[in-house]
PDB file of C-alpha atoms in Angstrom:
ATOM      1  CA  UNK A 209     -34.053  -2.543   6.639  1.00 90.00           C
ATOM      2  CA  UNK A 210     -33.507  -2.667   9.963  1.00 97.00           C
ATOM      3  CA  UNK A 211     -30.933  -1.078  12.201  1.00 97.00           C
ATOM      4  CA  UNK A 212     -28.324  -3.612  14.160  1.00 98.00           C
ATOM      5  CA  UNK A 213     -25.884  -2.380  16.882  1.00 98.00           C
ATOM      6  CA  UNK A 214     -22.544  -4.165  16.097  1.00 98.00           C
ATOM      7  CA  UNK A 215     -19.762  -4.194  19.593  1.00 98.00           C
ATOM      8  CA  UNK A 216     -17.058  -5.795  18.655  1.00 97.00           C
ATOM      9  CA  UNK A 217     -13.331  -4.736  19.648  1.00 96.00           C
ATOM     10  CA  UNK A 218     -11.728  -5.981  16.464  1.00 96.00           C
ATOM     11  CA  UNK A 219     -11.618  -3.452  13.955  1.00 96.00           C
ATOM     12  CA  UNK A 220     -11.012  -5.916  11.309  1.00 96.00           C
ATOM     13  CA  UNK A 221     -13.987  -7.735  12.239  1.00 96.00           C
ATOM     14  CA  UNK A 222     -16.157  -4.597  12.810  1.00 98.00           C
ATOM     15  CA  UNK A 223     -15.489  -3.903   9.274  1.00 98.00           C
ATOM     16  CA  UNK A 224     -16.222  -7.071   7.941  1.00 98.00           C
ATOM     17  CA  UNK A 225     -19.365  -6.843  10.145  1.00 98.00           C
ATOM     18  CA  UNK A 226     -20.226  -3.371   8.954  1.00 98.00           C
ATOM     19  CA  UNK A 227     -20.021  -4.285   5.482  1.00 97.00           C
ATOM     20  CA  UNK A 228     -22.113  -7.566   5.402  1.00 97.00           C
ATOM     21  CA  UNK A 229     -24.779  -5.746   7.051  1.00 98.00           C
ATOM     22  CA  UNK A 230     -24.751  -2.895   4.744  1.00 98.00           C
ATOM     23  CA  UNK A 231     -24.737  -4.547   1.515  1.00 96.00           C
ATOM     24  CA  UNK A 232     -28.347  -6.188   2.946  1.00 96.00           C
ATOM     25  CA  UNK A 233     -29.555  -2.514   3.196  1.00 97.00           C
ATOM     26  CA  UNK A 234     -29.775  -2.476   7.065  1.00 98.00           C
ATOM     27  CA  UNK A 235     -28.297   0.482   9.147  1.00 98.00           C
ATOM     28  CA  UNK A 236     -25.557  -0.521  11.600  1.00 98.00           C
ATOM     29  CA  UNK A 237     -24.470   1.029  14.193  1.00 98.00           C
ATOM     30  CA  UNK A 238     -20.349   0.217  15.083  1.00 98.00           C
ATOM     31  CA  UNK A 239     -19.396  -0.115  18.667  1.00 97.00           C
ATOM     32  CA  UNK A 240     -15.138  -1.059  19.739  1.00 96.00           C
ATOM     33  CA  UNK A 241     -16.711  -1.447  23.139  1.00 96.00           C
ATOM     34  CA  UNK A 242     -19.720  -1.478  25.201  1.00 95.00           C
ATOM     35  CA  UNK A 243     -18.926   2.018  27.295  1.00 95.00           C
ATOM     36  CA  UNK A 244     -21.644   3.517  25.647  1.00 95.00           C
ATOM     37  CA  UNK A 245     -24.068   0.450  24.678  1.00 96.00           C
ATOM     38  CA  UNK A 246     -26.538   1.374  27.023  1.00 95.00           C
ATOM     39  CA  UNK A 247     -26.436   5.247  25.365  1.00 95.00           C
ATOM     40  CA  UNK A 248     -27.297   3.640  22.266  1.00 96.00           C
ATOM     41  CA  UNK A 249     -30.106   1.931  22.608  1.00 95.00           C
ATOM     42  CA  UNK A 250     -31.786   4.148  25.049  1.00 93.00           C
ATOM     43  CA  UNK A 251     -31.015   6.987  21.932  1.00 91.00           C
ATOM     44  CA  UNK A 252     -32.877   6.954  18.460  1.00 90.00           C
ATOM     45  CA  UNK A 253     -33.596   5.223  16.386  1.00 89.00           C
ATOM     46  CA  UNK A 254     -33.845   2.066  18.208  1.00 91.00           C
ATOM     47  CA  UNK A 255     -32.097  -0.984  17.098  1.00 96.00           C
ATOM     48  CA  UNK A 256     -34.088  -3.612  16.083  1.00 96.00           C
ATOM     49  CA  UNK A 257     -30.949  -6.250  16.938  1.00 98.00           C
ATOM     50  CA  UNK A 258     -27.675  -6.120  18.805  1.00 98.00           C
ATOM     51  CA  UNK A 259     -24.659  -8.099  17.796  1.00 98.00           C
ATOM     52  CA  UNK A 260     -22.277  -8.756  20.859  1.00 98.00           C
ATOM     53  CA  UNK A 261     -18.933  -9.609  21.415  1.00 97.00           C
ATOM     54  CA  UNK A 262     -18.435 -11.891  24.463  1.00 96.00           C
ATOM     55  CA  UNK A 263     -15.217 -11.321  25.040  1.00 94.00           C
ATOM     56  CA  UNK A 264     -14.559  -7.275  25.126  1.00 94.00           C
ATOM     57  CA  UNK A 265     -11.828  -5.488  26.942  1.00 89.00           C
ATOM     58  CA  UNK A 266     -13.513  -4.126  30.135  1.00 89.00           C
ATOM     59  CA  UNK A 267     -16.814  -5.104  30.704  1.00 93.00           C
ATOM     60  CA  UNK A 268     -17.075  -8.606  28.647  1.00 96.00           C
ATOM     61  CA  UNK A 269     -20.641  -9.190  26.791  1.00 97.00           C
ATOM     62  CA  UNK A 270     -22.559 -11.368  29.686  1.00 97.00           C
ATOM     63  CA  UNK A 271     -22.074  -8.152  31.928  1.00 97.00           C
ATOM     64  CA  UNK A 272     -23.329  -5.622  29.281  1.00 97.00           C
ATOM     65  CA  UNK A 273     -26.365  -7.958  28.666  1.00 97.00           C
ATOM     66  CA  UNK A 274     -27.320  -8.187  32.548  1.00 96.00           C
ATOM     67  CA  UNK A 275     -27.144  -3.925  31.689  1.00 95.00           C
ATOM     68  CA  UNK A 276     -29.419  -3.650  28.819  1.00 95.00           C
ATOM     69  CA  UNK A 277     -31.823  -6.004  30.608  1.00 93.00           C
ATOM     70  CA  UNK A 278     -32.457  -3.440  32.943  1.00 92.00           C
ATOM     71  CA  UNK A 279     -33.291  -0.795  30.291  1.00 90.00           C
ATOM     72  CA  UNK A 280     -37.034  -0.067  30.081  1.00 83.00           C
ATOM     73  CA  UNK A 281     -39.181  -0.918  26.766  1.00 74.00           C
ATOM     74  CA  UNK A 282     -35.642  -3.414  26.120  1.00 76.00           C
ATOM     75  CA  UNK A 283     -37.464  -4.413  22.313  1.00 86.00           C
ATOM     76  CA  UNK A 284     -34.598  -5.540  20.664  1.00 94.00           C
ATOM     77  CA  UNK A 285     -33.025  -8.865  20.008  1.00 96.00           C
ATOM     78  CA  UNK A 286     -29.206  -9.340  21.662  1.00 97.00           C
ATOM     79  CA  UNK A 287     -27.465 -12.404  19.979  1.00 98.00           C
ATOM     80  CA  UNK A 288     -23.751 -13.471  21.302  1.00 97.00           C
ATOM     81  CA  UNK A 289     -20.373 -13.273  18.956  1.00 95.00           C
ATOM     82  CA  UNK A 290     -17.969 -14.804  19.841  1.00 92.00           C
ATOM     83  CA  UNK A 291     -14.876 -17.531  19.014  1.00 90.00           C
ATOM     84  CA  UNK A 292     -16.560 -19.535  21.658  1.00 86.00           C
ATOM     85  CA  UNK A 293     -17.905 -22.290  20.014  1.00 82.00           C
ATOM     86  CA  UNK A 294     -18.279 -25.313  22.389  1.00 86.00           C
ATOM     87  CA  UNK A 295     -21.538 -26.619  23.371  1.00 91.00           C
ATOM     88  CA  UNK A 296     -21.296 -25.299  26.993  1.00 94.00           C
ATOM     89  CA  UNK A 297     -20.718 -22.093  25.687  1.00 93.00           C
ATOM     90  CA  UNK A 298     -23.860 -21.756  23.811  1.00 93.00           C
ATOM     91  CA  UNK A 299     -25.041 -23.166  27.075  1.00 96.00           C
ATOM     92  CA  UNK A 300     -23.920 -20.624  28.731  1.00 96.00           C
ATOM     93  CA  UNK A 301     -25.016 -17.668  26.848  1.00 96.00           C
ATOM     94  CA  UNK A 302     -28.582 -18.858  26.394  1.00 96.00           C
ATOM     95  CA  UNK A 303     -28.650 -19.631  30.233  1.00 97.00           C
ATOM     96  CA  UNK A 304     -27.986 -15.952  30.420  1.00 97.00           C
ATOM     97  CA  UNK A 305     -30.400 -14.819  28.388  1.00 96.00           C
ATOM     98  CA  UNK A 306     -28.793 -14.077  24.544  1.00 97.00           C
ATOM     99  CA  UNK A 307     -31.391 -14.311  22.206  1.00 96.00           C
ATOM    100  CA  UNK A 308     -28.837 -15.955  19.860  1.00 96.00           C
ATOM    101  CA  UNK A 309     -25.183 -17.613  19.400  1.00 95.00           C
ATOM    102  CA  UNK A 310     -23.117 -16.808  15.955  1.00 96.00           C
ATOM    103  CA  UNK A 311     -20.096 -17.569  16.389  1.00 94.00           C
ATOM    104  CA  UNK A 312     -16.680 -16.559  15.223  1.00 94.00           C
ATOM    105  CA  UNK A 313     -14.990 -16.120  12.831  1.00 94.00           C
ATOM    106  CA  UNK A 314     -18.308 -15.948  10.561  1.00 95.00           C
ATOM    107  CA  UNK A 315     -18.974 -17.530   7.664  1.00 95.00           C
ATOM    108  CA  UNK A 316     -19.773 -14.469   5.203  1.00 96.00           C
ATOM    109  CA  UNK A 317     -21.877 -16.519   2.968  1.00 95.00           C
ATOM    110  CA  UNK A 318     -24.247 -17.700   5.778  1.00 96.00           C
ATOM    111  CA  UNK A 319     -24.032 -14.582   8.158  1.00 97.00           C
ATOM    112  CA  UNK A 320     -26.626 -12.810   6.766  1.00 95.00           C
ATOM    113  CA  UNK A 321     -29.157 -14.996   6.762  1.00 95.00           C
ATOM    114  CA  UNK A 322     -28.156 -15.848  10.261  1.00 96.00           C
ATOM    115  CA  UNK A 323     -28.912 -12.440  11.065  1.00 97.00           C
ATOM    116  CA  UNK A 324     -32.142 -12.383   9.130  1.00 96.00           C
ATOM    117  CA  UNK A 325     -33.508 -15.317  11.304  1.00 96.00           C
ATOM    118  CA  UNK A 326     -32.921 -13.133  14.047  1.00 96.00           C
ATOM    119  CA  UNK A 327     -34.594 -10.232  12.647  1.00 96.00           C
ATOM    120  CA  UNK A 328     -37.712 -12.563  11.720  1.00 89.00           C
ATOM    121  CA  UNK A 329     -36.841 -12.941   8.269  1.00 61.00           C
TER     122      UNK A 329
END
């Protein structure tokens, strides 16, 4: 089990999210935005992944990542969500340090072993 930090504005999708990630016995933690990302994984229990939405009212997900790089003992995995599916996306997202690229909308049969690579599995 591990605990995964879901931020994604679409409540729909959040849910959809949520419930993949349940079923598989992991912990998740839902986030609409990324105001208080940085709360959350300074607080405990730490995540052991984060799931972010690139494109987020506010602060989009490239800006929230150059945040949480700047967290101390920063131990957990970020990998990118978003609709963005071109090759200079991915580009673009690795260049700026995601750990990973799923993009959107998921495929729910795949998505959890998607995650699962992530999470070493």
């Amino acid at each position: 089990m591990a605990i995964i930090v879901v931020v994604e504005d679409q409540p729909d999708n959040l849910k959809l999210l949520t419930t993949l990630l349940t079923i598989k016995g992991h912990r998740v933690i839902g986030l609409t935005s990324g105001d208080k990302l940085a709360d959350v994984v300074r607080g405990e229990p730490k995540p052991d992944l984060v799931l972010l939405d690139i494109q987020l009212p506010g602060r989009d997900g490239y800006a929230l990542l150059e945040e949480l790089k700047t967290l101390p003992a920063h131990t957990f995995k970020v990998v990118a969500l978003t609709a963005h599916a071109l090759e200079e996306d991915r580009a673009r997202a690795h260049a700026a340090g995601f750990d990973g690229y799923i993009t959107k909308p998921i495929d729910v049969r795949t998505f959890p072993a998607e995650v699962a690579k992530y999470l070493g599995g």
